[in-house]
Amino acid sequence: KLGDDDHHLFPQILPGGEHVLFIAAKSTSIGADLVGRAELLSLVTKERKELGLGECEDVRYVNSGHVLYTRGNEVFATGWDTERLEVTGKGKRKRVLAGVKQTDYWRSRLAVSEEGTLIYEAGVNAGGDRSLVWVEATEEGNVEVERFTKRSGDWGGFALSPDEKKVAIQEDGDLYIIDQVREGFDQF
């Protein structure tokens, strides 16, 4: 139920199937911009709790025991206690990316595989060609970036396959599959 909220966005069922991570958004006054916050809903008790991340537009749980969340085009990470279902190390967050494209409705154009591989669309929210890149954090704290494919385009949303070798993209209302191995670009 919305309650005082205007929207509930981007639900993600957490491992175990009893809780949903999502963004609750509401405007501060009539005609004002929406303000979002990350919340957790128990599907068993129907209780909701705010995660204490402050304002954010998108939130994702990743199997490494972290939660990723966005503010504008920046992506932050914080620890996640899978037993207590809460953020760990309050106030200890790390910016892991900047320049991640968002949709008009706050959804960050990024995907994380079960193994923790992150792929995202870089850029500002203006039209034009975009590229998909792999990002890897090294043990030294540096970030390595490698293109997923040589191809670029005016793409909409995308999703990474479980084997991390293909990406489904949206372009002009059609779906396409990019195969990284053979550089294929096939209409779905």
CSV table of C-alpha atoms in Angstrom, one decimal:
chain,number,residue,atom,x,y,z
A,1,LYS,CA,0.0,0.0,0.0
A,2,LEU,CA,1.3,3.4,-0.9
A,3,GLY,CA,0.3,5.2,2.3
A,4,ASP,CA,1.9,8.6,2.2
A,5,ASP,CA,4.1,7.7,-0.8
A,6,ASP,CA,3.4,8.7,-4.4
A,7,HIS,CA,5.3,5.7,-6.0
A,8,HIS,CA,7.0,2.4,-5.2
A,9,LEU,CA,9.7,1.6,-7.7
A,10,PHE,CA,12.2,-1.2,-8.7
A,11,PRO,CA,11.2,-4.1,-6.4
A,12,GLN,CA,13.8,-6.8,-5.9
A,13,ILE,CA,13.0,-10.0,-4.1
A,14,LEU,CA,15.8,-10.9,-1.8
A,15,PRO,CA,17.2,-14.4,-1.4
A,16,GLY,CA,14.8,-16.5,0.7
A,17,GLY,CA,11.8,-15.0,-1.1
A,18,GLU,CA,10.3,-13.3,2.0
A,19,HIS,CA,11.5,-9.7,1.6
A,20,VAL,CA,11.4,-7.1,-1.1
A,21,LEU,CA,13.9,-4.3,-1.5
A,22,PHE,CA,12.4,-1.2,-3.2
A,23,ILE,CA,12.4,2.6,-3.6
A,24,ALA,CA,9.6,4.5,-1.9
A,25,ALA,CA,9.1,8.0,-3.4
A,26,LYS,CA,7.0,11.0,-2.5
A,27,SER,CA,7.0,14.7,-3.2
A,28,THR,CA,7.7,17.1,-0.4
A,29,SER,CA,4.9,19.5,-1.6
A,30,ILE,CA,2.5,19.9,-4.4
A,31,GLY,CA,4.3,20.2,-7.7
A,32,ALA,CA,7.7,19.4,-6.0
A,33,ASP,CA,10.2,16.9,-7.2
A,34,LEU,CA,10.0,13.4,-5.8
A,35,VAL,CA,12.3,12.3,-3.1
A,36,GLY,CA,13.2,8.6,-2.9
A,37,ARG,CA,14.4,6.3,-0.1
A,38,ALA,CA,15.3,2.7,0.1
A,39,GLU,CA,13.0,0.4,2.0
A,40,LEU,CA,12.5,-3.2,2.9
A,41,LEU,CA,9.1,-5.0,2.9
A,42,SER,CA,8.5,-8.3,4.7
A,43,LEU,CA,6.1,-10.3,2.5
A,44,VAL,CA,5.2,-12.3,5.6
A,45,THR,CA,4.4,-9.6,8.2
A,46,LYS,CA,3.8,-6.7,5.6
A,47,GLU,CA,6.1,-4.5,7.8
A,48,ARG,CA,8.2,-1.9,6.1
A,49,LYS,CA,11.5,-0.4,7.3
A,50,GLU,CA,13.6,2.4,5.8
A,51,LEU,CA,17.3,1.4,5.3
A,52,GLY,CA,18.7,4.7,6.4
A,53,LEU,CA,20.6,5.4,3.2
A,54,GLY,CA,19.2,8.9,2.8
A,55,GLU,CA,17.8,10.2,-0.5
A,56,CYS,CA,18.3,7.7,-3.3
A,57,GLU,CA,16.7,6.9,-6.7
A,58,ASP,CA,17.6,3.2,-7.2
A,59,VAL,CA,18.7,0.3,-4.9
A,60,ARG,CA,20.0,-3.2,-5.6
A,61,TYR,CA,21.1,-6.1,-3.5
A,62,VAL,CA,24.2,-7.9,-4.7
A,63,ASN,CA,25.3,-11.4,-3.7
A,64,SER,CA,28.6,-10.1,-2.4
A,65,GLY,CA,26.7,-9.0,0.7
A,66,HIS,CA,26.3,-5.4,-0.4
A,67,VAL,CA,23.6,-2.9,-1.4
A,68,LEU,CA,24.2,-0.6,-4.3
A,69,TYR,CA,22.2,2.6,-4.5
A,70,THR,CA,22.2,5.7,-6.6
A,71,ARG,CA,22.1,9.4,-6.2
A,72,GLY,CA,21.9,11.2,-9.5
A,73,ASN,CA,24.4,9.5,-11.8
A,74,GLU,CA,26.6,8.2,-8.9
A,75,VAL,CA,26.5,4.6,-7.5
A,76,PHE,CA,27.4,3.9,-3.9
A,77,ALA,CA,27.9,0.6,-2.1
A,78,THR,CA,27.4,-0.3,1.6
A,79,GLY,CA,27.6,-3.6,3.5
A,80,TRP,CA,24.4,-5.7,4.0
A,81,ASP,CA,23.8,-8.1,6.9
A,82,THR,CA,21.9,-11.0,5.3
A,83,GLU,CA,20.8,-12.3,8.7
A,84,ARG,CA,19.4,-9.1,10.2
A,85,LEU,CA,18.4,-7.7,6.8
A,86,GLU,CA,19.9,-4.3,7.4
A,87,VAL,CA,22.7,-2.0,6.2
A,88,THR,CA,26.0,-2.6,8.1
A,89,GLY,CA,28.5,0.1,9.1
A,90,LYS,CA,26.0,3.0,9.2
A,91,GLY,CA,27.5,6.0,7.4
A,92,LYS,CA,30.2,3.9,5.8
A,93,ARG,CA,29.5,4.0,2.2
A,94,LYS,CA,31.8,4.1,-0.8
A,95,ARG,CA,31.2,5.7,-4.1
A,96,VAL,CA,32.0,3.0,-6.7
A,97,LEU,CA,30.9,4.7,-9.9
A,98,ALA,CA,30.1,8.1,-11.4
A,99,GLY,CA,28.5,8.9,-14.7
A,100,VAL,CA,26.0,6.1,-14.8
A,101,LYS,CA,23.0,6.9,-17.1
A,102,GLN,CA,19.5,6.9,-15.6
A,103,THR,CA,16.2,6.5,-17.3
A,104,ASP,CA,13.6,9.2,-17.0
A,105,TYR,CA,12.1,7.3,-14.1
A,106,TRP,CA,15.3,7.1,-11.9
A,107,ARG,CA,16.2,3.5,-12.9
A,108,SER,CA,20.0,3.3,-13.2
A,109,ARG,CA,21.2,1.6,-16.4
A,110,LEU,CA,23.3,-1.0,-14.7
A,111,ALA,CA,23.1,-4.7,-14.1
A,112,VAL,CA,25.0,-7.0,-11.6
A,113,SER,CA,25.4,-10.7,-12.2
A,114,GLU,CA,25.0,-13.3,-9.5
A,115,GLU,CA,28.9,-13.5,-9.3
A,116,GLY,CA,29.1,-9.7,-8.8
A,117,THR,CA,30.1,-8.5,-12.2
A,118,LEU,CA,28.7,-5.1,-12.9
A,119,ILE,CA,28.0,-3.7,-16.4
A,120,TYR,CA,26.6,-0.2,-16.9
A,121,GLU,CA,25.8,2.4,-19.5
A,122,ALA,CA,27.9,5.5,-19.1
A,123,GLY,CA,26.7,8.9,-20.0
A,124,VAL,CA,24.5,11.8,-19.3
A,125,ASN,CA,20.8,11.7,-19.8
A,126,ALA,CA,20.9,13.1,-23.4
A,127,GLY,CA,20.4,11.1,-26.6
A,128,GLY,CA,23.3,9.8,-28.6
A,129,ASP,CA,25.4,6.7,-29.0
A,130,ARG,CA,26.2,4.7,-25.9
A,131,SER,CA,28.7,1.9,-25.1
A,132,LEU,CA,28.5,-0.9,-22.6
A,133,VAL,CA,31.5,-1.5,-20.4
A,134,TRP,CA,32.7,-4.0,-17.8
A,135,VAL,CA,34.0,-2.5,-14.5
A,136,GLU,CA,36.2,-4.3,-12.1
A,137,ALA,CA,37.5,-3.1,-8.8
A,138,THR,CA,41.0,-4.3,-8.1
A,139,GLU,CA,42.3,-5.3,-4.7
A,140,GLU,CA,44.3,-2.1,-4.7
A,141,GLY,CA,41.1,-0.1,-4.9
A,142,ASN,CA,41.6,0.9,-8.5
A,143,VAL,CA,38.9,0.5,-11.2
A,144,GLU,CA,39.5,-1.2,-14.5
A,145,VAL,CA,37.2,-0.5,-17.4
A,146,GLU,CA,36.9,-2.7,-20.5
A,147,ARG,CA,34.3,-2.4,-23.4
A,148,PHE,CA,31.8,-5.2,-23.5
A,149,THR,CA,31.5,-4.8,-27.3
A,150,LYS,CA,32.9,-2.5,-30.0
A,151,ARG,CA,29.3,-1.7,-30.9
A,152,SER,CA,27.5,1.4,-29.7
A,153,GLY,CA,24.1,2.9,-30.3
A,154,ASP,CA,21.2,5.0,-29.1
A,155,TRP,CA,20.0,2.2,-26.7
A,156,GLY,CA,17.3,2.2,-24.1
A,157,GLY,CA,17.3,-0.4,-21.3
A,158,PHE,CA,19.4,-3.5,-21.1
A,159,ALA,CA,19.9,-6.7,-19.2
A,160,LEU,CA,23.0,-9.0,-18.8
A,161,SER,CA,22.6,-12.8,-19.3
A,162,PRO,CA,23.4,-15.1,-16.5
A,163,ASP,CA,26.5,-16.4,-18.4
A,164,GLU,CA,27.7,-12.8,-18.9
A,165,LYS,CA,28.3,-13.3,-22.6
A,166,LYS,CA,25.1,-11.6,-24.0
A,167,VAL,CA,23.2,-8.4,-23.3
A,168,ALA,CA,19.6,-7.8,-24.3
A,169,ILE,CA,19.1,-4.1,-25.3
A,170,GLN,CA,16.2,-2.0,-26.4
A,171,GLU,CA,16.6,0.2,-29.5
A,172,ASP,CA,13.7,2.1,-31.1
A,173,GLY,CA,11.1,-0.1,-29.4
A,174,ASP,CA,12.7,-3.4,-30.5
A,175,LEU,CA,14.8,-5.9,-28.5
A,176,TYR,CA,18.2,-7.0,-29.7
A,177,ILE,CA,20.8,-9.5,-28.3
A,178,ILE,CA,24.4,-8.5,-28.4
A,179,ASP,CA,26.7,-11.6,-28.3
A,180,GLN,CA,30.1,-10.6,-26.8
A,181,VAL,CA,31.9,-13.6,-28.2
A,182,ARG,CA,31.0,-13.3,-31.8
A,183,GLU,CA,30.1,-9.5,-31.8
A,184,GLY,CA,26.6,-10.5,-33.0
A,185,PHE,CA,23.7,-8.0,-33.0
A,186,ASP,CA,20.5,-10.0,-33.5
A,187,GLN,CA,16.9,-8.8,-33.3
A,188,PHE,CA,14.9,-10.7,-30.7
